[in-house]
Short mmCIF file of C-alpha atoms in Angstrom, two decimals:
data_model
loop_
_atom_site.label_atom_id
_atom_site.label_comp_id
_atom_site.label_asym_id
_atom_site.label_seq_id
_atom_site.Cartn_x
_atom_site.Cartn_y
_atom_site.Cartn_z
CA UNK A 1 -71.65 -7.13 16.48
CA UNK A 2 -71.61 -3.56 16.26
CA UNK A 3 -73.29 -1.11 18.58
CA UNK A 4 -74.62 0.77 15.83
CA UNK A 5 -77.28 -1.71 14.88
CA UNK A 6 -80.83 -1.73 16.51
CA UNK A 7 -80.88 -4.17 19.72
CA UNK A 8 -84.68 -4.64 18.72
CA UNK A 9 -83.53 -6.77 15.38
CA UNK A 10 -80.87 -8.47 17.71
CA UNK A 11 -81.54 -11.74 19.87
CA UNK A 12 -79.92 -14.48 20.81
CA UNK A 13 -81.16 -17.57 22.38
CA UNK A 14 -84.60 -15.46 22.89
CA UNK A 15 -82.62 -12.69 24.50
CA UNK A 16 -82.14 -9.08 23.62
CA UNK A 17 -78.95 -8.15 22.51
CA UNK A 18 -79.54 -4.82 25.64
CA UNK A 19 -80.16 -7.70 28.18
CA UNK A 20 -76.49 -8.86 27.20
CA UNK A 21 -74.40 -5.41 26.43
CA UNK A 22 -74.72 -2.06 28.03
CA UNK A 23 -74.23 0.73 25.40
CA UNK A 24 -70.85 2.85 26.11
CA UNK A 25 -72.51 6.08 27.02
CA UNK A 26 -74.72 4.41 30.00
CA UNK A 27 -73.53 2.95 33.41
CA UNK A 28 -75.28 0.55 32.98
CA UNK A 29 -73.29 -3.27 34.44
CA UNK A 30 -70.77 -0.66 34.24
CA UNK A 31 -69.93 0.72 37.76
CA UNK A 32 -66.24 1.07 38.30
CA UNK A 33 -65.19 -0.87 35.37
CA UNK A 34 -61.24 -0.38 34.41
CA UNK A 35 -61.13 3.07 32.20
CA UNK A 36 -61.63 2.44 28.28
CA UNK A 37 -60.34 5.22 26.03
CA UNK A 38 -62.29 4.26 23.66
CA UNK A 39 -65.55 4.75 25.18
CA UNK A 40 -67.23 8.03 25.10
CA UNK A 41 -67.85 8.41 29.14
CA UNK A 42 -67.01 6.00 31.93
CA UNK A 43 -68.02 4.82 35.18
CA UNK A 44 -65.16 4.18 37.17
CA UNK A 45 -64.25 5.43 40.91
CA UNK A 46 -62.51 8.58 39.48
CA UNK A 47 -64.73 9.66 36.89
CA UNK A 48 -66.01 12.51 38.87
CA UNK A 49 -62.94 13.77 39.30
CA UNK A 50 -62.17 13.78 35.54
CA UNK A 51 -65.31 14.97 35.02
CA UNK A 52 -66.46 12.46 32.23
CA UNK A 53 -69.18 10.08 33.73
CA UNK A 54 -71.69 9.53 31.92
CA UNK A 55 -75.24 10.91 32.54
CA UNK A 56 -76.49 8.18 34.61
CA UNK A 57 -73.22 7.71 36.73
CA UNK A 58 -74.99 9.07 39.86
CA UNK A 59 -78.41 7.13 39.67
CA UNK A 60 -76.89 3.87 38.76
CA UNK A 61 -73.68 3.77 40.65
CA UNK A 62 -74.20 6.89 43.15
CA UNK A 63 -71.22 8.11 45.88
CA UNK A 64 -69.86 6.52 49.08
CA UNK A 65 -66.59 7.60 49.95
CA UNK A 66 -65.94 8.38 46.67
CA UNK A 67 -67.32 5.07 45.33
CA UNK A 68 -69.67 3.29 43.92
CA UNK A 69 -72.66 1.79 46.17
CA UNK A 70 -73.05 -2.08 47.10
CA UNK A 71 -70.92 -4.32 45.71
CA UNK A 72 -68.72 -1.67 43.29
CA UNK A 73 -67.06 -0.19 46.52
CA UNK A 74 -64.15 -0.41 48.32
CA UNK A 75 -65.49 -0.76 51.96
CA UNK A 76 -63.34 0.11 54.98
CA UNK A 77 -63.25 -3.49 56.05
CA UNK A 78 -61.74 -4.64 52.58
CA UNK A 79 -59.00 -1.49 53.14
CA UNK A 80 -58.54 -2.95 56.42
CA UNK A 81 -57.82 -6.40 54.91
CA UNK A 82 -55.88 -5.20 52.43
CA UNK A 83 -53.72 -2.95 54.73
CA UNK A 84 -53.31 -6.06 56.99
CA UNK A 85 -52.30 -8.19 54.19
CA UNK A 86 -49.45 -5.48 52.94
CA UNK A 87 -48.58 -5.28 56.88
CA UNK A 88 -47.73 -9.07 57.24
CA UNK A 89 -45.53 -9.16 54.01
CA UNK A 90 -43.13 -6.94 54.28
CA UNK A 91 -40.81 -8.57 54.95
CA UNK A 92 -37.96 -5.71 54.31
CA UNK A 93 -39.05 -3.43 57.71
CA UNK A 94 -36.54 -2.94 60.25
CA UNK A 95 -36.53 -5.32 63.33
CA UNK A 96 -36.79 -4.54 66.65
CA UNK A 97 -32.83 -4.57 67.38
CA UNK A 98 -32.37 -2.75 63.96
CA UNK A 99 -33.29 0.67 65.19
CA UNK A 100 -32.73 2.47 69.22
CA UNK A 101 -35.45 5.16 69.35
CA UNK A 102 -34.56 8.08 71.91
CA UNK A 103 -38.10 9.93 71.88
CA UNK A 104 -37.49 11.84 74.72
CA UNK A 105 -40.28 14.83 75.89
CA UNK A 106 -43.88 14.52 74.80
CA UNK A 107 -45.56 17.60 74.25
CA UNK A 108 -49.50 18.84 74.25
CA UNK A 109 -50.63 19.79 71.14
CA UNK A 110 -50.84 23.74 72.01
CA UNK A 111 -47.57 23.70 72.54
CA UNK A 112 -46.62 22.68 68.61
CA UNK A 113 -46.36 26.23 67.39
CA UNK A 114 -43.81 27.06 70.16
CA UNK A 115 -41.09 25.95 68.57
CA UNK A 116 -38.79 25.24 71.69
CA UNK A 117 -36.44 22.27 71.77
CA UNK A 118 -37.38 20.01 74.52
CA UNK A 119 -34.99 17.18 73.41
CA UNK A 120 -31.53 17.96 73.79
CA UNK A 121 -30.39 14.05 72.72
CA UNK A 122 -30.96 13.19 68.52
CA UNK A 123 -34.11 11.30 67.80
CA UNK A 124 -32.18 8.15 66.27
CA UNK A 125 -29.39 6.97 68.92
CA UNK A 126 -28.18 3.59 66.36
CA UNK A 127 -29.55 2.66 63.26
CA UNK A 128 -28.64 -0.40 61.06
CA UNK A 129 -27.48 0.91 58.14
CA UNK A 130 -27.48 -2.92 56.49
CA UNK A 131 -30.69 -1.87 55.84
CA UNK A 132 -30.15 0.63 53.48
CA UNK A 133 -28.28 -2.09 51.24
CA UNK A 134 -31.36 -3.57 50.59
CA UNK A 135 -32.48 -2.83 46.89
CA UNK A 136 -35.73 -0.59 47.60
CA UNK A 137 -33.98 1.59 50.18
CA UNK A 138 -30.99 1.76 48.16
CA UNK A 139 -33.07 3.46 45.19
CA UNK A 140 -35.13 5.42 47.51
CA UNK A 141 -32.29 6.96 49.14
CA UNK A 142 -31.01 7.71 45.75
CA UNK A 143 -33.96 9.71 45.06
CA UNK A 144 -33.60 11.82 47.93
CA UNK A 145 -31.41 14.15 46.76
CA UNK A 146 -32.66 15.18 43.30
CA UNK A 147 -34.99 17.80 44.74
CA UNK A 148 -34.38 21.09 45.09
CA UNK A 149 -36.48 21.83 48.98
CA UNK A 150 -37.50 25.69 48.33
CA UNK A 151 -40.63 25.39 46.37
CA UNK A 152 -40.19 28.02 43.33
CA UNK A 153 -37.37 26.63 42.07
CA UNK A 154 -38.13 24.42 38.86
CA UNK A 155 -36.96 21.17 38.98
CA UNK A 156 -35.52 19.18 36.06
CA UNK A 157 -34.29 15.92 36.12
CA UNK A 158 -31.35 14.92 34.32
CA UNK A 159 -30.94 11.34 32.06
CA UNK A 160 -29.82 9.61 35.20
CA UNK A 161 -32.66 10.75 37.80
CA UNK A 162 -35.37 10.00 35.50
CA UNK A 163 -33.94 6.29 35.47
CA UNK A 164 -33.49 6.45 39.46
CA UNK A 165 -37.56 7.00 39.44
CA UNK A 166 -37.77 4.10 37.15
CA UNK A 167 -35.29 2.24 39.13
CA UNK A 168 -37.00 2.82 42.64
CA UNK A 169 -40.61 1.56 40.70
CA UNK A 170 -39.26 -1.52 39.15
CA UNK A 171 -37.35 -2.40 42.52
CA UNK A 172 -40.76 -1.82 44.64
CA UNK A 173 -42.77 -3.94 42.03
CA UNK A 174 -40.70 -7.04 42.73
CA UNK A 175 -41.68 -6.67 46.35
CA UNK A 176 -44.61 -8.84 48.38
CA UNK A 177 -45.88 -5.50 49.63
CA UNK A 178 -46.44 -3.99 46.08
CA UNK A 179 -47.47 -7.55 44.79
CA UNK A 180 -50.40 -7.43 46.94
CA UNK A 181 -51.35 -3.92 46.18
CA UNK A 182 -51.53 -4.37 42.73
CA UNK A 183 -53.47 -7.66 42.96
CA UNK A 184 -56.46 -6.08 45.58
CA UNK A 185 -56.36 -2.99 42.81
CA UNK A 186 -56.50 -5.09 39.56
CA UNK A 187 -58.92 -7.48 41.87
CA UNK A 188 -61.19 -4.22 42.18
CA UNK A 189 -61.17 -3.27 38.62
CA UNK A 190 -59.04 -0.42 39.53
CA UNK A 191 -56.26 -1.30 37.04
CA UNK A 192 -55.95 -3.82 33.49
CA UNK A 193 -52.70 -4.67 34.27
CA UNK A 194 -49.18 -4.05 36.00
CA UNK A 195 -47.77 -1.83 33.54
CA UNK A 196 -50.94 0.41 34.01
CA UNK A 197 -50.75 0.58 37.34
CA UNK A 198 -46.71 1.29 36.98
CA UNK A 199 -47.43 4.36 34.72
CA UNK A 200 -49.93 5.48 36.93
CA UNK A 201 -47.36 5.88 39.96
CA UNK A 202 -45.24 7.11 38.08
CA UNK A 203 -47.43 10.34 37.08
CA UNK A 204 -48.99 10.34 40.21
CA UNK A 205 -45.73 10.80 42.24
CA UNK A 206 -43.04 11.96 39.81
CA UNK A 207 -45.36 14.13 37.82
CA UNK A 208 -43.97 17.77 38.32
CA UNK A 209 -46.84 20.66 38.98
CA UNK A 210 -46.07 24.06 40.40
CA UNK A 211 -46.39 24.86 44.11
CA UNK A 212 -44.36 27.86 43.86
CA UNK A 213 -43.84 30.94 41.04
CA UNK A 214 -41.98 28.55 38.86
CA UNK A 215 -43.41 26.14 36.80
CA UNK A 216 -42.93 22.13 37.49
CA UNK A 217 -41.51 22.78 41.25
CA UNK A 218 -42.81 20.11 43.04
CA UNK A 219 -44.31 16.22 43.26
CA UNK A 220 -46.12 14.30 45.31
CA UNK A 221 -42.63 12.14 46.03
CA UNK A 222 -40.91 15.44 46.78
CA UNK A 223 -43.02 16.72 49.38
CA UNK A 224 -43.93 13.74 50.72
CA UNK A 225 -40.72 11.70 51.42
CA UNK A 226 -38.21 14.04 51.04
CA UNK A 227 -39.49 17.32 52.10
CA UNK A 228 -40.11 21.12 51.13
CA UNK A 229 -39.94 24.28 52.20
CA UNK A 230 -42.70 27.37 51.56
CA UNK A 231 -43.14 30.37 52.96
CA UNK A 232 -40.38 29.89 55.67
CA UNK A 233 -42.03 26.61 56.80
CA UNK A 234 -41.08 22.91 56.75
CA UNK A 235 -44.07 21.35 54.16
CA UNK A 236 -44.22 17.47 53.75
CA UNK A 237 -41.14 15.37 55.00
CA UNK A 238 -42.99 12.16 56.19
CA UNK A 239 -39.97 9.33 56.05
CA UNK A 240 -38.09 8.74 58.62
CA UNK A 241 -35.13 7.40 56.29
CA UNK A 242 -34.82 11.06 55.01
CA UNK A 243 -34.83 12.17 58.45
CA UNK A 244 -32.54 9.98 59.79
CA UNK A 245 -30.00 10.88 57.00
CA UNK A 246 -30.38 14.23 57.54
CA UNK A 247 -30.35 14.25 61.22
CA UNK A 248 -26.37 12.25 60.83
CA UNK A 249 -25.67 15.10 58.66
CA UNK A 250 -26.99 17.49 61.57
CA UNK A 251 -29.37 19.55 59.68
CA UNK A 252 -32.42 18.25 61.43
CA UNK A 253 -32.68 18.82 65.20
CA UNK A 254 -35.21 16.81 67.01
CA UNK A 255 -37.50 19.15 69.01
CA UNK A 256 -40.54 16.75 70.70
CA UNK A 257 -43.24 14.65 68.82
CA UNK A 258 -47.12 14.73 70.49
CA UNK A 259 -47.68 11.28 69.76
CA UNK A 260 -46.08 7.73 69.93
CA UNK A 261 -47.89 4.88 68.70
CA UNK A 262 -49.06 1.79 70.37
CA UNK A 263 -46.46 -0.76 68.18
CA UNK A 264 -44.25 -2.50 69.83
CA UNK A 265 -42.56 -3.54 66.66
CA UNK A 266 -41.74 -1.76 63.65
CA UNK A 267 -43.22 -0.31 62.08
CA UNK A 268 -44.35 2.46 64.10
CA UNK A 269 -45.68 5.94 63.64
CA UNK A 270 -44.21 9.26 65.84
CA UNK A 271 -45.64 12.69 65.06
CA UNK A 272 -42.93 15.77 66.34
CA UNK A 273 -41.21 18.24 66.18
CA UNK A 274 -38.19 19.78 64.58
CA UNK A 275 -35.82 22.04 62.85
CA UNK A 276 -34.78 21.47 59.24
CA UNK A 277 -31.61 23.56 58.31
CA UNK A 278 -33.51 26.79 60.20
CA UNK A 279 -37.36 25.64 59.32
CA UNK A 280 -39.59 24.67 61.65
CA UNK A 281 -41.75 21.77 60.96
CA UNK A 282 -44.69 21.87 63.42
CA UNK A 283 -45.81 18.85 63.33
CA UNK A 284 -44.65 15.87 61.44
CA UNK A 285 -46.37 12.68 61.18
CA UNK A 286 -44.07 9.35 59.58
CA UNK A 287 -43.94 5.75 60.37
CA UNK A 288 -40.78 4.64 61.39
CA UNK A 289 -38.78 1.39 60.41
CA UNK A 290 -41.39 0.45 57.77
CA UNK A 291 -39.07 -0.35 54.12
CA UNK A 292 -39.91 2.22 51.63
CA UNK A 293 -42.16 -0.29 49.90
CA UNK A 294 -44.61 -0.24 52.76
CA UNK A 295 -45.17 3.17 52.67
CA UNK A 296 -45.04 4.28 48.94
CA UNK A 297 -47.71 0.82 49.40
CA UNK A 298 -50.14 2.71 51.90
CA UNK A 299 -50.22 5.98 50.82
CA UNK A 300 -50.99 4.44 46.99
CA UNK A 301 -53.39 2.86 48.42
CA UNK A 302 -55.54 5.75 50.27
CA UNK A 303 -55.09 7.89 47.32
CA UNK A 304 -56.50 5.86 45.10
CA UNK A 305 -58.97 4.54 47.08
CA UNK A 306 -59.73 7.27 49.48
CA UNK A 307 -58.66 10.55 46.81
CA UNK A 308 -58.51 14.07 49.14
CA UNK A 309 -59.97 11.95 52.48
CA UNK A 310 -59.12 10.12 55.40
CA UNK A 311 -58.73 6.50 54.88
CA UNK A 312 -59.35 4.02 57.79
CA UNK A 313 -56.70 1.42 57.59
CA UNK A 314 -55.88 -1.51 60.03
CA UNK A 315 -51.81 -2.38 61.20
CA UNK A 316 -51.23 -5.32 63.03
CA UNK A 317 -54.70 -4.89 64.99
CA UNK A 318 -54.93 -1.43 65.50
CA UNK A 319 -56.25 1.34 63.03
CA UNK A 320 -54.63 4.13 61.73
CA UNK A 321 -56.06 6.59 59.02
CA UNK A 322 -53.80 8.23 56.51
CA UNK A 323 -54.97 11.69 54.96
CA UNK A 324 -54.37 12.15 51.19
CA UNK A 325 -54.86 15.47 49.33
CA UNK A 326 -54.98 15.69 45.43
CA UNK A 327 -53.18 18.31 43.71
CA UNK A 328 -56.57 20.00 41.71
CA UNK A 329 -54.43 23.19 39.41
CA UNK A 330 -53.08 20.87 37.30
CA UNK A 331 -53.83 16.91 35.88
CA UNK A 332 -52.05 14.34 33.75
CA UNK A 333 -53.23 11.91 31.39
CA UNK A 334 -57.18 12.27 30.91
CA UNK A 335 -57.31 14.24 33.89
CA UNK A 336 -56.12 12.47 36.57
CA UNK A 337 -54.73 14.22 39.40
CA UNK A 338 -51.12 14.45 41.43
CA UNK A 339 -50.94 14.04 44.70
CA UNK A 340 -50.35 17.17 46.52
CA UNK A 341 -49.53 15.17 50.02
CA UNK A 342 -50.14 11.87 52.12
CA UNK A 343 -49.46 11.49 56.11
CA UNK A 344 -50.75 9.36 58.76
CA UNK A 345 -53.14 11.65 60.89
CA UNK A 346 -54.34 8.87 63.69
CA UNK A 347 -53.59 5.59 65.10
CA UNK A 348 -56.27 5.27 67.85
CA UNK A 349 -59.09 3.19 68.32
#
């Protein structure tokens, strides 16, 4: 039947047509529904950052966390559960024997912006480079060098990098860890289907947006995983593939980290210090031995759950929070946004 008609000459079985359909432009039954193109306002999580809700958005579904109340929102038990889940299934992290970790001197926090080298020995003493074989860190690595690091610089992507992005997503897709993202996100009306939810990451971390003078310098994948440089400073660089491969080549030079976390498997998370090529990096957060998978996983996950906040996350029994940001200058699609950066910020309890 068509909206257009007057629910007051429509019942069925005694009931009002209303009692059975909320109109488009309400939210109405309609709190975080999967986004419709067709309708002329929504009422999904990231409406307000599109700016098209509809009028009633606030009353019906109101904000917590950036979500919906009661039973439309993502609580931080389910993004525990979730996080948990993706934890136990991957199966492609590094084991124990794969990786020798030389962490050397721990540092206090004040002493970050000193930029002294307290480690005179290279942060990875052996990795197993079988690893990198594997299908999702061979297209990751492969990725790594299509960036140019000085933001300002425009990047463009030749025939063959474009299909190393869509490499990289179709390899991660096939994984466990990405299998159970997608289902918790299509479970939570986040996303219609797969292919959705692969276009999505694909604007949301290959989508170029300007950092810098020139235009389409930067990406979320850029600065996060492989790593810039602005105003004479290390910016992103959160994977500890990139940094092993750079370290080998000896352009990174381990200075100290200020924390070490509390696994005793992989993966774990290290926050330090170091040089890149002659910039500093003052402090730099990344998990190490967790398969690319896991990661590109997590930080989906808190950005689309948790856009621009911290994001309370559970790893084999003991939290950690990941900070997203969302890149607000410019937007893709009907407005939705890049993300500007993703890091782990905590892993205490």
């Amino acid at each position: 039947m068509r909206v257009g008609v007057p629910f007051t000459l429509i019942m069925l079985c005694g009931l009002a047509w209303a009692d059975l359909y909320s109109a488009p432009n309400s939210c109405q039954g309609r709190c975080r529904e999967a986004f419709d193109k067709h309708h002329p306002c929504h009422c999904n999580d990231r409406c307000q950052e599109f700016g098209n809700c509809c009028e009633d958005f606030e009353s019906l579904c109101g904000d917590h966390e950036g979500f919906s109340h009661s039973s439309d929102t993502i609580t931080k038990e389910e993004l525990r559960s979730i996080s948990e889940k993706i934890y136990k299934v991957d199966t492609n992290k590094a084991r124990k024997e794969d990786i020798i970790l030389n962490s050397q001197n721990r540092i206090t926090p004040a002493e970050t912006g000193d930029q002294v080298d307290h480690c005179p020995e290279p942060l990875f003493t052996y990795v197993n480079e079988q690893l990198f074989s594997k299908p999702t860190y061979a297209a990751f690595i492969n990725l790594l060098n299509n960036y140019q690091r000085a933001t300002g610089l425009g990047e463009h992507f030749s025939a063959q990098q474009l299909e190393e992005q869509a490499v990289f997503l179709r390899e991660v897709m096939k994984t466990a860890v990405m299998k159970e993202l997608y289902g918790f996100l299509h479970h939570q009306n986040r996303y219609s289907s797969e292919q959705e939810f692969v276009e999505d990451l694909k604007h949301m971390w290959f989508g170029l947006y300007s950092r810098g003078s020139e235009e389409g310098d930067s990406s979320g994948f850029e600065h996060v995983f492989s790593g810039e440089v602005k105003k004479g400073k290390v910016t992103g660089f959160h994977n500890w593939i990139r940094f092993y491969l750079q370290e080998k080549e000896g352009l990174v030079d381990y200075y100290s980290h200020i924390y070490d976390g509390p696994w005793d498997s992989y993966p774990d998370v290290l926050a330090m210090q170091f040089n890149w090529d002659g910039y500093y990096k003052e402090v730099g957060s990344a998990f190490i031995g967790s398969s690319p998978e896991f990661e590109f996983a997590l930080y989906s996950l808190c950005f689309i759950a948790r856009p621009g906040k911290t994001c309370q996350l559970s790893l084999g029994g003991y939290p950690l929070a990941i900070q997203t940001y969302t890149w607000d200058k410019t937007t893709y699609g009907n407005g939705r946004k890049y993300i500007a950066t993703a890091y782990v910020v905590s892993s205490t309890r």
